[in-house]
Tab-separated table of C-alpha atoms (C1' of nucleotides) in Angstrom:
chain	number	residue	atom	x	y	z
A	1	MET	CA	86.687	78.890	115.508
A	2	SER	CA	88.941	81.896	116.014
A	3	ARG	CA	89.115	83.365	119.156
A	4	LYS	CA	86.794	86.840	119.353
A	5	TYR	CA	87.054	89.430	121.785
A	6	GLY	CA	83.624	89.388	122.604
A	7	HIS	CA	83.269	92.977	122.664
A	8	TYR	CA	80.025	94.483	121.067
A	9	CYS	CA	82.032	97.119	119.688
A	10	ALA	CA	82.885	97.711	115.642
A	11	LEU	CA	86.793	98.032	116.101
A	12	ALA	CA	86.638	94.530	118.192
A	13	THR	CA	84.470	92.820	115.204
A	14	ALA	CA	86.778	94.115	112.442
A	15	LEU	CA	89.811	92.860	114.517
A	16	ASP	CA	87.781	89.386	114.828
A	17	VAL	CA	87.495	89.375	111.354
A	18	VAL	CA	90.795	90.687	110.321
A	19	GLY	CA	92.916	91.096	113.661
A	20	GLU	CA	94.797	87.729	113.776
A	21	ARG	CA	98.769	87.796	112.890
A	22	TRP	CA	98.981	87.617	108.795
A	23	THR	CA	95.502	87.903	107.790
A	24	LEU	CA	95.784	91.516	106.815
A	25	LEU	CA	99.188	91.156	104.899
A	26	VAL	CA	97.255	88.456	102.923
A	27	VAL	CA	94.780	91.450	102.108
A	28	ARG	CA	97.708	93.047	101.040
A	29	GLU	CA	98.538	91.117	98.444
A	30	LEU	CA	95.168	90.450	97.172
A	31	LEU	CA	94.479	94.185	96.949
A	32	GLY	CA	96.435	94.415	93.655
A	33	GLY	CA	93.961	91.812	92.092
A	34	PRO	CA	93.507	87.657	92.402
A	35	LEU	CA	96.557	85.536	93.133
A	36	ARG	CA	97.321	81.785	93.390
A	37	PHE	CA	98.383	80.165	96.014
A	38	GLY	CA	101.841	79.672	95.195
A	39	GLN	CA	102.282	83.584	94.227
A	40	LEU	CA	100.612	84.536	97.765
A	41	LYS	CA	103.116	82.333	99.440
A	42	ASN	CA	106.091	83.760	97.594
A	43	GLU	CA	105.163	87.564	98.211
A	44	LEU	CA	104.517	86.774	102.157
A	45	PRO	CA	108.038	85.811	103.050
A	46	GLY	CA	107.903	83.994	106.261
A	47	ILE	CA	104.474	82.672	106.203
A	48	PRO	CA	103.950	79.013	106.700
A	49	GLY	CA	102.055	77.264	104.204
A	50	SER	CA	99.494	75.935	106.929
A	51	LEU	CA	98.740	79.050	108.038
A	52	LEU	CA	98.310	80.678	104.547
A	53	SER	CA	95.333	77.989	103.566
A	54	ALA	CA	93.979	78.577	107.480
A	55	ARG	CA	93.992	82.700	106.865
A	56	LEU	CA	92.228	81.756	103.339
A	57	GLN	CA	89.751	79.848	104.737
A	58	GLY	CA	88.859	81.854	107.429
A	59	LEU	CA	88.491	84.676	104.971
A	60	MET	CA	86.335	82.949	102.736
A	61	ALA	CA	84.441	82.034	105.743
A	62	TYR	CA	83.602	85.622	106.368
A	63	GLY	CA	83.078	86.572	102.700
A	64	VAL	CA	86.665	88.794	102.554
A	65	VAL	CA	87.901	86.208	99.835
A	66	GLU	CA	86.585	84.110	97.417
A	67	GLN	CA	87.945	81.469	94.927
A	68	LEU	CA	87.949	81.957	91.705
A	69	ASP	CA	88.833	79.533	88.748
A	70	GLY	CA	91.701	77.573	89.069
A	71	HIS	CA	92.772	77.673	92.804
A	72	THR	CA	93.223	81.508	92.442
A	73	TYR	CA	91.779	83.886	95.308
A	74	GLY	CA	90.432	87.162	94.987
A	75	LEU	CA	89.081	89.884	97.248
A	76	THR	CA	85.290	89.971	97.092
A	77	PRO	CA	83.678	93.570	97.369
A	78	LEU	CA	83.555	93.430	100.959
A	79	GLY	CA	87.521	92.780	101.074
A	80	TYR	CA	88.036	95.388	98.661
A	81	GLY	CA	86.105	97.786	101.403
A	82	LEU	CA	89.768	97.277	103.636
A	83	THR	CA	91.264	99.721	101.279
A	84	PRO	CA	90.791	102.772	103.366
A	85	ALA	CA	91.855	100.781	106.623
A	86	LEU	CA	95.043	99.552	105.153
A	87	GLY	CA	95.663	103.004	103.618
A	88	GLU	CA	95.502	104.516	107.101
A	89	LEU	CA	97.589	102.162	108.696
A	90	ALA	CA	100.099	102.093	106.168
A	91	ARG	CA	100.264	105.739	106.501
A	92	TRP	CA	100.867	105.437	110.518
A	93	GLY	CA	103.703	102.506	110.110
A	94	LEU	CA	105.891	105.151	107.837
A	95	HIS	CA	106.484	106.713	111.209
A	96	PHE	CA	108.258	103.517	112.184
A	97	ILE	CA	109.863	102.180	108.904
A	98	GLU	CA	113.614	102.019	109.942
A	99	GLU	CA	116.028	104.156	108.934
A	100	GLN	CA	118.525	101.747	107.595
A	101	ARG	CA	117.270	99.450	105.326
A	102	PRO	CA	117.164	96.122	107.201
A	103	ASP	CA	117.710	92.520	105.508
A	104	ASP	CA	114.005	92.294	105.233
A	105	ALA	CA	112.210	91.070	102.594
A	106	PHE	CA	111.133	93.403	99.915
A	107	HIS	CA	108.858	93.518	96.977
A	108	PRO	CA	108.721	96.880	94.928
A	109	ARG	CA	104.764	96.281	95.115
A	110	TRP	CA	104.599	97.427	98.824
A	111	ILE	CA	105.220	101.041	97.984
A	112	GLN	CA	102.341	101.144	96.093
A	113	LEU	CA	100.190	100.821	98.951
A	114	ALA	CA	102.086	103.377	100.711
A	115	LEU	CA	101.785	105.982	97.999
A	116	HIS	CA	98.239	105.485	98.047
A	117	SER	CA	98.429	106.228	101.319
A	118	MET	CA	100.186	109.414	101.489
A	119	PHE	CA	97.727	110.634	98.159
A	120	ARG	CA	95.958	113.811	98.964
A	121	PRO	CA	93.593	114.542	96.630
A	122	GLY	CA	92.740	118.066	96.213
A	123	ASN	CA	96.292	119.283	96.282
A	124	GLY	CA	97.397	120.037	92.886
A	125	GLU	CA	94.781	120.475	90.265
A	126	SER	CA	95.290	118.848	87.132
A	127	ASP	CA	92.634	119.123	84.158
A	128	GLY	CA	93.044	115.961	82.165
A	129	PRO	CA	94.525	112.647	83.844
A	130	ALA	CA	98.082	112.595	84.888
A	131	VAL	CA	100.296	109.171	84.054
A	132	TYR	CA	103.232	108.699	86.154
A	133	GLU	CA	105.698	105.693	85.437
A	134	PHE	CA	107.581	104.486	88.206
A	135	ARG	CA	110.631	101.945	87.858
A	136	VAL	CA	111.688	100.823	91.585
A	137	GLU	CA	114.557	97.917	91.856
A	138	GLY	CA	113.315	96.439	88.217
A	139	TYR	CA	109.852	96.649	88.859
A	140	ILE	CA	107.621	98.924	87.039
A	141	PHE	CA	104.182	100.123	87.404
A	142	HIS	CA	102.583	103.536	86.805
A	143	LEU	CA	100.185	105.749	88.655
A	144	ILE	CA	96.902	107.488	86.813
A	145	VAL	CA	95.721	110.623	88.775
A	146	GLU	CA	92.478	111.589	87.716
A	147	GLY	CA	90.755	114.286	89.610
A	148	LYS	CA	90.517	112.875	92.915
A	149	THR	CA	91.202	109.063	92.148
A	150	LEU	CA	94.097	107.559	92.416
A	151	ARG	CA	94.636	104.084	90.501
A	152	SER	CA	98.266	102.435	90.185
A	153	VAL	CA	98.326	99.678	87.336
A	154	ASP	CA	101.640	97.276	86.800
A	155	GLY	CA	103.979	97.725	83.886
A	156	PRO	CA	105.011	100.415	81.840
A	157	ALA	CA	102.371	103.436	80.966
A	158	GLY	CA	101.957	104.233	77.257
A	159	ASP	CA	102.880	107.921	77.137
A	160	PRO	CA	103.397	108.818	80.896
A	161	ASP	CA	103.938	112.723	81.603
A	162	LEU	CA	107.039	111.571	83.858
A	163	LEU	CA	109.138	108.512	84.450
A	164	VAL	CA	110.737	108.267	87.836
A	165	LYS	CA	113.483	105.796	88.577
A	166	THR	CA	114.610	105.137	91.936
A	167	ASP	CA	115.100	102.632	95.126
A	168	ALA	CA	112.595	101.744	97.295
A	169	TYR	CA	114.864	103.350	100.261
A	170	THR	CA	115.110	106.158	98.949
A	171	LEU	CA	111.222	106.358	98.345
A	172	VAL	CA	110.893	105.675	101.954
A	173	ARG	CA	113.192	108.243	103.330
A	174	ILE	CA	111.372	110.796	101.344
A	175	ALA	CA	108.000	109.451	102.534
A	176	SER	CA	108.912	109.680	106.187
A	177	GLY	CA	110.360	113.361	105.919
A	178	ARG	CA	113.991	112.345	106.179
A	179	LEU	CA	114.591	113.269	102.782
A	180	ARG	CA	113.303	116.114	100.690
A	181	PRO	CA	112.313	115.427	96.871
A	182	ALA	CA	114.394	117.993	95.846
A	183	GLU	CA	117.297	116.848	97.356
A	184	ALA	CA	117.019	113.426	96.077
A	185	LEU	CA	116.638	114.875	92.547
A	186	ASP	CA	119.686	116.814	92.726
A	187	SER	CA	121.880	114.164	94.248
A	188	GLY	CA	121.086	111.730	91.609
A	189	LEU	CA	119.227	109.032	94.176
A	190	VAL	CA	115.859	109.726	91.962
A	191	LYS	CA	116.395	110.179	88.297
A	192	ILE	CA	113.585	111.402	85.689
A	193	MET	CA	112.707	111.518	82.724
A	194	GLY	CA	110.538	114.681	81.912
A	195	GLU	CA	109.814	118.246	83.179
A	196	ARG	CA	110.744	119.337	86.460
A	197	GLU	CA	107.982	121.241	86.599
A	198	GLU	CA	105.740	117.932	86.376
A	199	PHE	CA	108.007	116.500	88.840
A	200	ASP	CA	107.076	119.446	91.360
A	201	ARG	CA	103.507	118.866	90.748
A	202	CYS	CA	103.654	115.092	90.965
A	203	VAL	CA	105.127	115.659	94.445
A	204	SER	CA	102.707	118.031	95.502
A	205	LEU	CA	99.975	114.726	95.208
A	206	PHE	CA	101.527	113.339	98.044
A	207	MET	CA	102.933	115.675	100.407
A	208	GLU	CA	102.972	119.276	101.332
A	209	ALA	CA	105.789	121.685	100.059
A	210	GLY	CA	108.477	122.305	102.430
A	211	ASP	CA	106.787	120.183	105.045
A	212	THR	CA	107.674	116.560	106.203
A	213	PRO	CA	104.522	114.849	105.631
A	214	ILE	CA	104.972	111.756	108.016
A	215	PRO	CA	107.254	112.906	110.604
A	216	TYR	CA	109.872	109.865	111.436
A	217	VAL	CA	109.810	108.281	114.738
A	218	GLY	CA	113.738	107.243	115.467
A	219	PRO	CA	114.962	104.543	117.196
A	220	ASP	CA	115.691	106.488	120.262
A	221	GLY	CA	112.321	108.250	120.324
A	222	HIS	CA	110.989	105.177	120.447
A	223	ARG	CA	112.265	105.040	124.214
A	224	ARG	CA	109.994	107.200	126.096
A	225	ARG	CA	110.890	106.097	129.193
A	226	ALA	CA	112.468	108.617	131.293
A	227	ALA	CA	114.899	106.358	133.575
A	228	VAL	CA	117.115	103.700	133.053
A	229	THR	CA	115.324	100.494	132.149
A	230	LYS	CA	116.769	97.079	133.050
A	231	GLU	CA	117.938	95.653	129.767
A	232	THR	CA	117.608	91.794	131.053
B	1	MET	CA	111.251	91.474	121.546
B	2	SER	CA	108.013	91.239	119.628
B	3	ARG	CA	107.449	88.987	116.759
B	4	LYS	CA	108.211	90.769	113.582
B	5	TYR	CA	107.168	90.391	110.407
B	6	GLY	CA	110.649	91.400	108.713
B	7	HIS	CA	109.070	93.031	105.542
B	8	TYR	CA	110.218	96.427	104.225
B	9	CYS	CA	106.407	97.534	103.961
B	10	ALA	CA	104.499	100.290	105.653
B	11	LEU	CA	101.897	97.965	106.621
B	12	ALA	CA	103.926	95.439	108.238
B	13	THR	CA	105.752	97.820	110.366
B	14	ALA	CA	102.439	98.701	111.354
B	15	LEU	CA	101.403	95.788	112.602
B	16	ASP	CA	104.812	95.273	113.802
B	17	VAL	CA	103.986	97.853	116.334
B	18	VAL	CA	100.309	97.667	116.948
B	19	GLY	CA	99.303	94.102	115.427
B	20	GLU	CA	99.182	91.617	118.125
B	21	ARG	CA	96.121	90.733	119.708
B	22	TRP	CA	94.252	93.320	122.052
B	23	THR	CA	97.102	95.977	121.428
B	24	LEU	CA	94.483	98.369	119.358
B	25	LEU	CA	91.626	97.823	121.767
B	26	VAL	CA	94.195	99.415	124.414
B	27	VAL	CA	94.502	102.298	121.981
B	28	ARG	CA	90.846	102.661	121.485
B	29	GLU	CA	90.061	102.873	125.165
B	30	LEU	CA	92.918	105.590	125.873
B	31	LEU	CA	91.517	107.552	122.588
B	32	GLY	CA	89.005	109.238	125.173
B	33	GLY	CA	92.080	110.296	127.044
B	34	PRO	CA	94.133	109.119	129.566
B	35	LEU	CA	92.994	106.086	132.346
B	36	ARG	CA	94.550	104.244	134.790
B	37	PHE	CA	95.689	100.882	134.960
B	38	GLY	CA	92.535	99.383	136.773
B	39	GLN	CA	90.202	101.584	134.452
B	40	LEU	CA	91.750	100.280	131.367
B	41	LYS	CA	91.354	97.081	132.654
B	42	ASN	CA	87.405	97.355	133.166
B	43	GLU	CA	87.042	98.527	129.583
B	44	LEU	CA	88.682	95.814	128.286
B	45	PRO	CA	86.738	92.503	129.289
B	46	GLY	CA	88.630	89.660	128.965
B	47	ILE	CA	92.214	91.048	129.043
B	48	PRO	CA	94.388	89.415	131.257
B	49	GLY	CA	96.277	92.053	133.791
B	50	SER	CA	99.577	90.679	132.587
B	51	LEU	CA	98.728	90.953	128.997
B	52	LEU	CA	97.800	94.590	129.862
B	53	SER	CA	100.995	95.340	131.233
B	54	ALA	CA	102.891	93.718	128.590
B	55	ARG	CA	100.902	95.792	125.732
B	56	LEU	CA	101.392	99.198	127.887
B	57	GLN	CA	104.907	98.662	128.324
B	58	GLY	CA	105.342	97.791	124.456
B	59	LEU	CA	103.527	100.737	123.244
B	60	MET	CA	105.455	102.869	125.721
B	61	ALA	CA	108.592	101.550	123.998
B	62	TYR	CA	107.262	102.801	120.776
B	63	GLY	CA	106.506	105.824	121.959
B	64	VAL	CA	102.745	105.539	121.158
B	65	VAL	CA	101.785	105.620	125.027
B	66	GLU	CA	103.151	107.325	127.746
B	67	GLN	CA	103.091	107.168	131.643
B	68	LEU	CA	101.658	110.372	133.125
B	69	ASP	CA	101.425	111.340	136.770
B	70	GLY	CA	100.056	108.505	139.051
B	71	HIS	CA	99.896	105.703	137.563
B	72	THR	CA	98.102	107.055	134.416
B	73	TYR	CA	98.685	106.127	130.892
B	74	GLY	CA	97.936	108.324	127.878
B	75	LEU	CA	98.573	108.470	124.394
B	76	THR	CA	100.907	110.608	122.847
B	77	PRO	CA	100.613	112.495	119.427
B	78	LEU	CA	101.588	109.482	117.949
B	79	GLY	CA	99.361	107.773	119.287
B	80	TYR	CA	96.204	109.738	118.890
B	81	GLY	CA	97.945	109.739	115.126
B	82	LEU	CA	96.208	106.230	114.831
B	83	THR	CA	92.690	107.358	115.124
B	84	PRO	CA	91.967	107.916	111.061
B	85	ALA	CA	93.047	104.393	111.085
B	86	LEU	CA	90.893	102.793	113.836
B	87	GLY	CA	88.310	104.636	112.389
B	88	GLU	CA	88.142	102.908	109.177
B	89	LEU	CA	88.816	99.662	111.051
B	90	ALA	CA	85.470	100.506	112.945
B	91	ARG	CA	83.628	101.531	109.854
B	92	TRP	CA	84.405	98.166	108.162
B	93	GLY	CA	83.727	96.237	111.322
B	94	LEU	CA	79.877	97.411	111.284
B	95	HIS	CA	79.671	94.862	108.269
B	96	PHE	CA	80.000	92.256	110.793
B	97	ILE	CA	77.992	93.421	114.014
B	98	GLU	CA	75.927	90.825	114.607
B	99	GLU	CA	72.084	90.968	114.025
B	100	GLN	CA	71.301	89.911	117.512
B	101	ARG	CA	72.907	91.359	120.088
B	102	PRO	CA	74.693	88.826	121.825
B	103	ASP	CA	75.883	88.468	125.489
B	104	ASP	CA	79.108	90.032	124.673
B	105	ALA	CA	80.524	93.034	126.776
B	106	PHE	CA	79.380	96.487	125.906
B	107	HIS	CA	80.269	99.985	126.818
B	108	PRO	CA	78.823	102.969	125.404
B	109	ARG	CA	81.965	104.674	124.704
B	110	TRP	CA	82.690	101.879	121.960
B	111	ILE	CA	79.612	103.809	119.908
B	112	GLN	CA	81.553	106.856	119.455
B	113	LEU	CA	84.346	105.448	117.596
B	114	ALA	CA	81.687	104.461	115.423
B	115	LEU	CA	79.783	107.585	115.264
B	116	HIS	CA	83.507	109.006	114.648
B	117	SER	CA	84.160	106.359	111.727
B	118	MET	CA	80.790	107.152	110.244
B	119	PHE	CA	81.006	111.119	110.293
B	120	ARG	CA	81.041	112.696	106.621
B	121	PRO	CA	82.147	115.847	106.860
B	122	GLY	CA	80.817	117.988	104.160
B	123	ASN	CA	77.068	116.517	104.666
B	124	GLY	CA	74.514	118.819	106.169
B	125	GLU	CA	75.677	122.526	106.018
B	126	SER	CA	75.861	123.997	109.982
B	127	ASP	CA	76.867	127.711	110.546
B	128	GLY	CA	77.562	127.682	113.858
B	129	PRO	CA	78.777	124.295	115.848
B	130	ALA	CA	75.731	121.771	116.414
B	131	VAL	CA	75.582	120.252	119.513
B	132	TYR	CA	73.972	117.126	120.358
B	133	GLU	CA	73.626	115.204	123.113
B	134	PHE	CA	73.375	111.041	123.556
B	135	ARG	CA	71.910	109.348	126.231
B	136	VAL	CA	72.833	105.465	125.548
B	137	GLU	CA	71.864	103.057	128.093
B	138	GLY	CA	72.668	105.268	131.005
B	139	TYR	CA	75.629	106.748	129.453
B	140	ILE	CA	75.610	110.374	128.586
B	141	PHE	CA	77.777	112.043	125.858
B	142	HIS	CA	77.465	114.825	123.413
B	143	LEU	CA	78.858	115.402	119.862
B	144	ILE	CA	80.407	119.178	118.778
B	145	VAL	CA	80.060	119.188	114.800
B	146	GLU	CA	82.167	122.366	113.902
B	147	GLY	CA	82.316	122.996	109.914
B	148	LYS	CA	84.223	119.610	108.915
B	149	THR	CA	85.338	118.519	112.670
B	150	LEU	CA	83.684	116.192	115.046
B	151	ARG	CA	84.312	116.224	118.483
B	152	SER	CA	82.591	114.003	121.101
B	153	VAL	CA	82.596	114.766	124.710
B	154	ASP	CA	81.932	113.089	127.715
B	155	GLY	CA	78.748	114.172	129.814
B	156	PRO	CA	75.889	116.260	129.405
B	157	ALA	CA	75.628	119.325	127.247
B	158	GLY	CA	75.013	122.502	128.392
B	159	ASP	CA	72.472	123.753	125.645
B	160	PRO	CA	72.256	121.044	123.034
B	161	ASP	CA	70.264	121.275	119.585
B	162	LEU	CA	69.079	117.860	120.240
B	163	LEU	CA	68.805	115.053	122.595
B	164	VAL	CA	68.679	111.779	121.353
B	165	LYS	CA	67.838	108.498	123.621
B	166	THR	CA	68.343	105.212	122.565
B	167	ASP	CA	69.865	102.147	123.278
B	168	ALA	CA	73.279	100.622	121.446
B	169	TYR	CA	71.301	97.857	119.717
B	170	THR	CA	69.267	100.134	117.895
B	171	LEU	CA	72.077	102.047	117.094
B	172	VAL	CA	74.000	99.464	115.634
B	173	ARG	CA	71.273	98.671	113.722
B	174	ILE	CA	71.034	102.045	112.305
B	175	ALA	CA	74.405	101.986	111.349
B	176	SER	CA	74.716	98.675	109.551
B	177	GLY	CA	71.697	99.820	107.191
B	178	ARG	CA	69.665	97.177	108.853
B	179	LEU	CA	66.973	100.236	110.406
B	180	ARG	CA	66.022	103.422	108.904
B	181	PRO	CA	66.500	106.499	111.440
B	182	ALA	CA	62.844	107.550	110.659
B	183	GLU	CA	61.247	104.045	111.051
B	184	ALA	CA	63.365	103.975	114.548
B	185	LEU	CA	61.952	107.169	115.339
B	186	ASP	CA	58.485	106.429	114.615
B	187	SER	CA	58.353	102.987	116.794
B	188	GLY	CA	59.695	104.925	119.766
B	189	LEU	CA	63.180	102.697	119.852
B	190	VAL	CA	65.059	106.695	119.353
B	191	LYS	CA	63.447	109.177	121.315
B	192	ILE	CA	64.263	112.835	120.754
B	193	MET	CA	63.940	116.012	122.214
B	194	GLY	CA	64.446	118.887	119.920
B	195	GLU	CA	62.966	119.521	116.355
B	196	ARG	CA	62.466	116.849	113.931
B	197	GLU	CA	64.371	118.514	111.567
B	198	GLU	CA	67.457	118.884	113.590
B	199	PHE	CA	67.259	115.258	114.001
B	200	ASP	CA	67.223	114.815	110.158
B	201	ARG	CA	70.231	116.754	109.973
B	202	CYS	CA	71.920	115.146	112.563
B	203	VAL	CA	71.182	111.981	110.877
B	204	SER	CA	72.609	113.121	107.691
B	205	LEU	CA	75.934	114.052	109.204
B	206	PHE	CA	76.368	110.072	109.529
B	207	MET	CA	74.613	108.346	106.702
B	208	GLU	CA	73.492	109.293	103.019
B	209	ALA	CA	69.527	109.966	102.982
B	210	GLY	CA	67.765	107.139	102.086
B	211	ASP	CA	70.575	104.805	101.731
B	212	THR	CA	72.696	102.269	103.636
B	213	PRO	CA	75.852	103.545	104.300
B	214	ILE	CA	77.218	100.056	105.345
B	215	PRO	CA	75.725	96.787	104.302
B	216	TYR	CA	75.061	94.436	106.408
B	217	VAL	CA	76.897	91.071	105.783
B	218	GLY	CA	74.493	88.629	107.471
B	219	PRO	CA	75.812	85.070	108.748
B	220	ASP	CA	74.473	83.306	105.725
B	221	GLY	CA	76.445	86.138	103.667
B	222	HIS	CA	79.898	84.770	105.543
B	223	ARG	CA	79.699	81.652	103.683
B	224	ARG	CA	80.847	81.517	100.579
B	225	ARG	CA	81.970	78.264	99.774
B	226	ALA	CA	79.351	77.467	97.096
B	227	ALA	CA	79.068	73.491	98.051
B	228	VAL	CA	78.795	71.465	101.402
B	229	THR	CA	81.763	71.655	103.585
B	230	LYS	CA	82.717	69.009	106.017
B	231	GLU	CA	81.452	70.600	109.549
B	232	THR	CA	83.674	68.618	111.815
C	1	DC	C1'	105.580	71.494	90.771
C	2	DT	C1'	101.543	73.225	93.403
C	3	DG	C1'	98.210	73.305	96.541
C	4	DC	C1'	97.039	71.959	101.253
C	5	DA	C1'	97.182	68.735	105.459
C	6	DT	C1'	99.969	66.812	109.171
C	7	DC	C1'	103.099	66.624	112.890
C	8	DC	C1'	106.013	68.758	116.524
C	9	DG	C1'	108.766	72.168	119.376
C	10	DC	C1'	107.865	77.175	120.628
C	11	DC	C1'	106.095	81.127	122.221
C	12	DT	C1'	101.939	83.483	122.954
C	13	DC	C1'	98.106	83.960	125.326
C	14	DG	C1'	94.452	83.490	129.480
C	15	DA	C1'	93.486	82.815	133.911
C	16	DT	C1'	94.417	82.765	138.607
C	17	DA	C1'	97.128	83.753	142.448
C	18	DC	C1'	100.800	86.672	144.316
C	19	DT	C1'	103.676	90.843	146.005
C	20	DG	C1'	104.167	96.104	146.932
D	1	DC	C1'	94.863	99.130	143.575
D	2	DA	C1'	98.994	98.330	140.535
D	3	DG	C1'	101.299	95.410	138.626
D	4	DT	C1'	103.757	90.937	138.663
D	5	DA	C1'	104.761	85.842	138.522
D	6	DT	C1'	103.289	80.940	137.542
D	7	DC	C1'	101.555	77.338	134.363
D	8	DG	C1'	98.034	75.123	131.199
D	9	DA	C1'	96.326	75.387	126.758
D	10	DG	C1'	96.455	76.848	121.984
D	11	DG	C1'	97.741	79.720	118.218
D	12	DC	C1'	102.379	79.944	115.671
D	13	DG	C1'	106.388	78.801	112.780
D	14	DG	C1'	109.068	75.240	110.672
D	15	DA	C1'	109.725	70.847	108.269
D	16	DT	C1'	107.378	67.255	106.054
D	17	DG	C1'	104.263	64.151	103.314
D	18	DC	C1'	100.881	63.327	100.161
D	19	DA	C1'	97.351	64.000	96.358
D	20	DG	C1'	96.309	66.086	91.494
DNA sequence: CTGCATCCGCCTCGATACTG
DNA sequence: CAGTATCGAGGCGGATGCAG
């Protein structure tokens, strides 16, 4: 049995279930739909196979993940219930995304989660559903905005209102408030196919106009200790 | 340097900062305001002093916690930014809160977080601010509902619209959908001072009428494995 | 080749004792 | 009271092995 906190507290209980290392990242992967063990392992660079196995067993025991036919694992409704929590955590994590893209592993699917976490339903009134196709480093998906709901679907859209082509690093710089969307467009870091007006509307769905939605906490801002500290 | 996932992903980055054991519980304690090391240790039953020290150092290095005058620690604005994430996690954790109150440690302050996580702004229209005082197992605090915001303050209220007296276990049973508020009131598990109508209004701020907001996942629901599994 | 169990070195964690 | 030092136990990371 895994380590528990032994606090009669909703947060501590949640962490008893999904607080261990790698667990929430496993859930992150499955948010996009069921996956096989191998795919899961491929999209979680660094995880030992044995640990992934253990996590899946644990999550199944809690009813968060279920094993479907043919060695595929998917979230139960309970597991999908973690979506808002993961969204808020991801949104907060944008404060700390590194300025320079490090040699970290990356999968374009990550940014779908980030986009979801920044979605502000209510900004940008749209009558019918709006469809935006994204092409990020070879990966294609599209967002469907309908009223107050946002869905992201893998693959190209049939007839998108806008097509956006860019790279992950640029998206991160925009999301963390270090690059304004208009600048990204003018400098060619973001290329669009469609009306400029539609681009602005798309942007307004995720961030307030002229404002940095997620102020970035730089590497020096990380150190709040006033005086000199031992650097070992 | 703590272990990092090495994923260029907002969620993984957040977990790099607050994903280690005990870290989010330290933040939970500080959400109510700055605390001294000793208080913090007392309200986190089970944490080793050395680990609390390490966590505080780490959080300070990231700018999430800052040391105030006289050995007191408080959240920075960045730290308070974790509020929605902790709220969503706590809300999800309500699915797993044990049916029987175990011998777990408990502090009434925990339930303030749970109440926050269940708050549904927009339910129950109130013109002026509504003030509800809670007395839970000797601990007194009051909620101030004003429009779409909810604040909870330690200590008694001056002139509350309603006074609620109950125990933690009953609150958990209500929150996890196993006990309806009206039943709790009728059976005397919850005692109120004020109008019954005001009680209903208070309830409607946190849960939909006649509906279980957080379906409980019982100990048997935890096992989704169809067949018999080895029990060691 | 995929899915997962096993083994081992290392680092984190948990408990206690110790210092300013 | 605030925080540090020490040490055993156990979770984690990486490599290997085996069954379907």
